[in-house]
Structures are given as structure tokens and as C-alpha cells.
CSV table of C-alpha atoms and ligand atoms in Angstrom, one decimal:
chain,number,residue,atom,x,y,z
A,339,UNK,CA,21.1,-83.1,-36.5
A,340,UNK,CA,21.6,-79.4,-37.1
A,341,UNK,CA,23.6,-78.0,-40.1
A,342,UNK,CA,25.6,-75.1,-39.4
A,343,UNK,CA,27.6,-72.4,-41.0
A,344,UNK,CA,31.0,-74.3,-40.7
A,345,UNK,CA,29.9,-77.4,-42.0
A,346,UNK,CA,30.7,-79.0,-45.3
A,347,UNK,CA,28.9,-81.4,-47.7
A,348,UNK,CA,31.8,-83.3,-49.5
A,349,UNK,CA,30.4,-85.0,-52.5
A,350,UNK,CA,32.6,-88.1,-53.4
A,351,UNK,CA,33.1,-89.3,-56.9
A,352,UNK,CA,29.4,-89.2,-58.1
A,353,UNK,CA,30.8,-90.0,-61.8
A,354,UNK,CA,29.4,-92.3,-64.7
A,355,UNK,CA,32.0,-94.9,-64.2
A,356,UNK,CA,30.5,-95.5,-60.9
A,357,UNK,CA,27.1,-95.6,-61.9
A,358,UNK,CA,25.2,-98.1,-63.7
A,359,UNK,CA,26.5,-98.9,-67.1
A,360,UNK,CA,30.1,-97.6,-66.0
A,361,UNK,CA,33.4,-99.2,-66.0
A,362,UNK,CA,33.4,-99.6,-62.2
A,363,UNK,CA,29.6,-99.5,-61.6
A,364,UNK,CA,28.4,-99.5,-58.0
A,365,UNK,CA,25.1,-101.3,-57.6
A,366,UNK,CA,22.3,-98.4,-57.8
A,367,UNK,CA,25.1,-95.9,-57.4
A,368,UNK,CA,22.9,-93.3,-59.3
A,369,UNK,CA,20.6,-93.5,-56.4
A,370,UNK,CA,22.8,-91.3,-54.4
A,371,UNK,CA,21.7,-88.1,-56.4
A,372,UNK,CA,18.2,-88.0,-55.1
A,373,UNK,CA,19.3,-87.8,-51.4
A,374,UNK,CA,22.3,-85.5,-52.5
A,375,UNK,CA,20.0,-83.0,-54.2
A,376,UNK,CA,17.4,-82.8,-51.3
A,377,UNK,CA,20.3,-82.0,-48.7
A,378,UNK,CA,22.3,-79.7,-50.6
A,379,UNK,CA,20.4,-76.6,-50.3
A,380,UNK,CA,20.8,-76.9,-46.6
A,381,UNK,CA,24.6,-76.5,-46.7
A,382,UNK,CA,26.4,-73.3,-47.2
A,383,UNK,CA,29.6,-75.0,-48.4
A,384,UNK,CA,29.8,-77.8,-50.9
A,385,UNK,CA,33.1,-79.8,-52.2
A,386,UNK,CA,32.9,-82.2,-55.1
A,387,UNK,CA,35.5,-84.9,-55.6
A,388,UNK,CA,36.4,-86.4,-58.9
A,389,UNK,CA,38.4,-89.6,-59.3
A,390,UNK,CA,40.7,-88.6,-62.1
A,391,UNK,CA,43.5,-91.2,-63.6
A,392,UNK,CA,45.9,-91.4,-66.3
A,393,UNK,CA,45.2,-93.8,-68.7
A,394,UNK,CA,47.6,-96.3,-67.5
A,395,UNK,CA,47.3,-96.0,-63.7
A,396,UNK,CA,48.9,-98.3,-61.3
A,397,UNK,CA,45.6,-99.4,-59.9
A,398,UNK,CA,44.4,-100.6,-63.1
A,399,UNK,CA,44.4,-104.5,-63.5
A,400,UNK,CA,45.5,-104.0,-67.0
A,401,UNK,CA,48.7,-102.8,-65.9
A,402,UNK,CA,49.8,-106.3,-64.9
A,403,UNK,CA,49.5,-109.1,-67.3
A,404,UNK,CA,47.7,-112.1,-65.6
A,405,UNK,CA,46.1,-110.0,-62.9
A,406,UNK,CA,42.6,-109.8,-62.7
A,407,UNK,CA,40.3,-107.0,-61.4
A,408,UNK,CA,39.7,-107.2,-57.6
A,409,UNK,CA,42.7,-109.0,-57.0
A,410,UNK,CA,45.2,-107.1,-54.9
A,411,UNK,CA,49.0,-106.3,-55.5
A,412,UNK,CA,51.7,-105.0,-53.2
A,413,UNK,CA,52.9,-101.7,-54.2
A,414,UNK,CA,55.5,-99.8,-52.7
A,415,UNK,CA,53.2,-98.1,-50.3
A,416,UNK,CA,51.5,-101.4,-49.3
A,417,UNK,CA,48.5,-103.3,-50.5
A,418,UNK,CA,46.6,-102.0,-53.4
A,419,UNK,CA,43.1,-103.7,-55.1
A,420,UNK,CA,43.3,-103.6,-58.7
A,421,UNK,CA,40.4,-102.1,-60.6
A,422,UNK,CA,39.0,-102.2,-64.1
A,423,UNK,CA,40.3,-99.0,-66.0
A,424,UNK,CA,37.9,-96.3,-64.7
A,425,UNK,CA,37.8,-92.6,-64.4
A,426,UNK,CA,40.2,-91.8,-67.1
A,427,UNK,CA,41.2,-88.3,-67.4
A,428,UNK,CA,38.9,-86.5,-70.1
A,429,UNK,CA,36.8,-89.6,-70.7
A,430,UNK,CA,33.0,-89.7,-70.3
A,431,UNK,CA,33.3,-92.2,-67.5
A,432,UNK,CA,35.4,-89.7,-65.5
A,433,UNK,CA,32.4,-87.0,-66.2
A,434,UNK,CA,30.2,-86.3,-63.2
A,435,UNK,CA,26.7,-88.3,-63.8
A,436,UNK,CA,24.8,-85.8,-65.8
A,437,UNK,CA,21.6,-85.9,-63.6
A,438,UNK,CA,24.0,-84.6,-60.6
A,439,UNK,CA,23.3,-80.5,-60.4
A,440,UNK,CA,25.3,-78.8,-58.0
A,441,UNK,CA,26.4,-75.7,-59.6
A,442,UNK,CA,27.0,-74.0,-56.2
A,443,UNK,CA,29.6,-76.4,-55.4
A,444,UNK,CA,32.9,-74.1,-54.3
A,445,UNK,CA,35.6,-76.6,-55.0
A,446,UNK,CA,35.9,-79.3,-57.4
A,447,UNK,CA,38.9,-81.7,-56.0
A,448,UNK,CA,40.3,-84.4,-58.3
A,449,UNK,CA,42.4,-87.1,-57.0
A,450,UNK,CA,44.1,-90.2,-58.5
A,451,UNK,CA,46.3,-88.4,-61.0
A,452,UNK,CA,49.3,-89.6,-60.1
A,453,UNK,CA,50.2,-92.6,-62.2
A,454,UNK,CA,51.9,-94.6,-59.5
A,455,UNK,CA,49.7,-93.9,-56.6
A,456,UNK,CA,45.9,-94.5,-56.1
A,457,UNK,CA,44.0,-92.1,-54.0
A,458,UNK,CA,40.7,-93.4,-52.2
A,459,UNK,CA,40.6,-90.5,-49.8
A,460,UNK,CA,40.0,-86.9,-50.6
A,461,UNK,CA,42.7,-86.0,-48.3
A,462,UNK,CA,45.6,-88.3,-48.6
A,463,UNK,CA,46.6,-90.5,-51.4
A,464,UNK,CA,47.0,-94.3,-50.7
A,465,UNK,CA,50.5,-93.8,-49.5
A,466,UNK,CA,49.1,-92.1,-46.4
A,467,UNK,CA,51.3,-89.2,-47.1
A,468,UNK,CA,50.8,-87.4,-50.2
A,469,UNK,CA,48.3,-84.6,-49.2
A,470,UNK,CA,45.5,-83.5,-51.8
A,471,UNK,CA,45.4,-79.9,-50.0
A,472,UNK,CA,41.8,-80.4,-48.9
A,473,UNK,CA,42.7,-80.1,-45.2
A,474,UNK,CA,44.4,-76.8,-45.7
A,475,UNK,CA,41.7,-75.6,-47.9
A,476,UNK,CA,38.9,-76.5,-45.2
A,477,UNK,CA,41.0,-75.1,-42.4
A,478,UNK,CA,41.8,-71.7,-44.3
A,479,UNK,CA,38.0,-71.4,-44.7
A,480,UNK,CA,37.2,-72.3,-41.2
A,481,UNK,CA,35.1,-75.3,-42.0
A,482,UNK,CA,35.4,-78.0,-39.2
A,483,UNK,CA,32.9,-80.5,-39.6
A,484,UNK,CA,32.6,-82.5,-42.8
A,485,UNK,CA,29.4,-84.4,-44.1
A,486,UNK,CA,29.9,-87.1,-46.6
A,487,UNK,CA,27.9,-88.6,-49.5
A,488,UNK,CA,28.5,-90.4,-52.9
A,489,UNK,CA,30.4,-93.4,-54.0
A,490,UNK,CA,31.8,-95.6,-53.0
A,491,UNK,CA,30.7,-96.1,-49.2
A,492,UNK,CA,33.4,-98.6,-48.5
A,493,UNK,CA,36.3,-97.2,-50.4
A,494,UNK,CA,36.6,-93.1,-51.2
A,495,UNK,CA,33.6,-92.1,-48.9
A,496,UNK,CA,35.1,-94.5,-46.1
A,497,UNK,CA,38.5,-93.4,-46.3
A,498,UNK,CA,37.8,-89.8,-46.8
A,499,UNK,CA,35.7,-89.8,-43.5
A,500,UNK,CA,38.3,-91.7,-41.7
A,501,UNK,CA,41.0,-89.2,-42.9
A,502,UNK,CA,38.9,-86.4,-41.8
A,503,UNK,CA,39.0,-87.6,-38.3
A,504,UNK,CA,42.6,-88.2,-38.4
A,505,UNK,CA,43.0,-84.8,-39.4
A,506,UNK,CA,41.1,-83.3,-36.4
A,507,UNK,CA,37.6,-82.6,-38.3
A,508,UNK,CA,34.4,-84.0,-37.4
A,509,UNK,CA,33.2,-86.5,-39.7
A,510,UNK,CA,29.6,-87.4,-40.4
A,511,UNK,CA,28.6,-89.9,-43.2
A,512,UNK,CA,25.2,-89.8,-44.5
A,513,UNK,CA,24.6,-93.5,-45.2
A,514,UNK,CA,21.4,-93.5,-47.3
A,515,UNK,CA,23.2,-90.9,-49.7
A,516,UNK,CA,26.0,-93.6,-50.3
A,517,UNK,CA,26.2,-96.9,-52.0
A,518,UNK,CA,28.9,-99.6,-51.3
A,519,UNK,CA,31.1,-101.6,-53.8
A,520,UNK,CA,31.1,-104.6,-51.3
A,521,UNK,CA,34.3,-106.6,-51.8
A,522,UNK,CA,35.3,-109.2,-49.1
A,523,UNK,CA,33.8,-107.6,-46.0
A,524,UNK,CA,34.6,-104.0,-47.0
A,525,UNK,CA,31.4,-102.7,-45.7
A,526,UNK,CA,32.0,-104.4,-42.3
A,527,UNK,CA,35.7,-103.3,-42.3
A,528,UNK,CA,35.3,-99.7,-42.8
A,529,UNK,CA,32.2,-99.7,-40.5
A,530,UNK,CA,34.7,-101.0,-37.7
A,531,UNK,CA,37.0,-98.3,-38.3
A,532,UNK,CA,34.2,-95.7,-38.3
A,533,UNK,CA,33.5,-96.9,-34.8
A,534,UNK,CA,37.3,-96.8,-33.9
A,535,UNK,CA,37.8,-93.3,-35.1
A,536,UNK,CA,34.4,-91.5,-34.2
A,537,UNK,CA,33.3,-91.1,-37.9
A,538,UNK,CA,29.5,-90.7,-37.1
A,539,UNK,CA,26.7,-92.5,-39.3
A,540,UNK,CA,23.4,-90.7,-40.0
A,541,UNK,CA,20.7,-90.7,-42.6
A,542,UNK,CA,20.0,-87.6,-44.7
A,543,UNK,CA,16.4,-87.5,-43.3
A,544,UNK,CA,18.0,-86.7,-39.8
A,545,UNK,CA,19.5,-83.3,-41.1
A,546,UNK,CA,17.7,-80.1,-39.9
A,547,UNK,CA,17.7,-76.5,-41.4
A,548,UNK,CA,20.7,-74.7,-42.3
A,549,UNK,CA,21.2,-72.1,-39.4
A,550,UNK,CA,20.9,-68.4,-40.2
B,1460,LIG,C1,36.9,-95.7,-56.0
B,1460,LIG,C2,37.7,-97.6,-56.3
B,1460,LIG,C3,38.6,-97.2,-57.2
B,1460,LIG,C4,35.9,-94.9,-55.1
B,1460,LIG,C5,37.7,-94.9,-56.7
B,1460,LIG,O1,35.5,-93.8,-55.7
B,1460,LIG,O2,35.2,-95.5,-54.2
B,1460,LIG,N1,36.9,-97.2,-55.8
B,1460,LIG,N2,38.8,-95.7,-57.4
B,1461,LIG,ZN1,40.1,-94.8,-59.0
């Protein structure tokens, strides 16, 4: 697959809390960094997302006495999985992994900062209607095709790719540059949605050189 000038690499949530030792560690989460570094020089445009929650966030199990992490609850906007407190604003866990070196990234997009709404997708919060502004940013800059890498494959990466399709962008997930949380068939579920929505899956090794 050939990378072109209107392509963007969206690197999702490569933060300490999603890496080994973090509050919501994804198995081998830090292993996404090597493939991301390998492909990043091929892209003219890179966006980083950062999960960025207030200390008491509606997605944290600690907000609901008697509830455990990874259980689900009903919030006004629908079913929400409860998570251990993670990516709290200005905490070390919320920082990008120190090995991630992408100084050329053009936009750092924070999400999940509204106390009452979680945000998996880089485009819409979990109420499916509150926009982050990323779609407008990509359109204003003429970026039409988004490649996705990072954490977690079955949550924030997957939801971002699905929303990209919903908004009319081409969406390609670089499978080997992602790692999954894996909760109750979440990987199968997201891949079924990919197939339905036209999200493409490929590996970073299939990417050809940047066009001039
Ligand atoms: C994520 C669960 C909660 C993710 C973020 O980055 O996939 N998952 N917050
Ligand atoms: Zn989160």
C-alpha cells in the first residue's frame, strides 16, 4: 500500500497507563512503539491522541461503590464499561510513553476530559454526538485517508477507525502496530464492525514509500 500526501497516521493513546506497569496495562502495549517508529517517517502528517480524564471520571469503577473494574453500567448515553482509574490529567500515567519519539506530530488531541462522558474514539465521545473536532481538522487540511496505530486495538483504535469511516474518510488499521485489551470477545466484535464498515486491516510491513 502506497502512502500519499493526503494520508495521516493517527497514533492512539500510547501512554504509560496502557503500557506494562500502567493502571490499565495492555499486554505488550509498549511493543507498538517499534513498528510506529518504523513507519512514521513515511507519513507527511501525524496526529497523536491522549486519553485525558479528570480525577473522578464517569468511566472509573471507583466512582460507583460496589462496582468492579470491567463491569458495565448504564449511563445516560448507553452502556459504559468501567475501568480502573487511568490517564488522570497531569499524572505520569497520562504521559506519552517515554520511548515514543514523534516530535514531528502536528496535532496532539486530548479526549475523555468531560467528567460525565467517556471518549474511546478520536472523533466522537461515547455519546456518539459530542465531536472532538478532529474531523474538521482533517477536512480543513485536505487529509482524506487515516492510518491507525496504538492502544487499544479493540477500544480506542477500533472506535476511531469506525468513526473515520462513518465520517467519510478511508480508514486503515495497522494491526501489528496495535495491541488489544481483549474483554468478552471485544476483538471479534470490533473486527466484525470493521468488516461491516469497510475499515481495512493491514500490517505496517505492507506500507510502501511516501510519494514525492
Ligand atoms: C482506552 C479504555 C479506556 C483505550 C481508553 O485507549 O483504548 N480504553 N480508556
Ligand atoms: Zn480512558
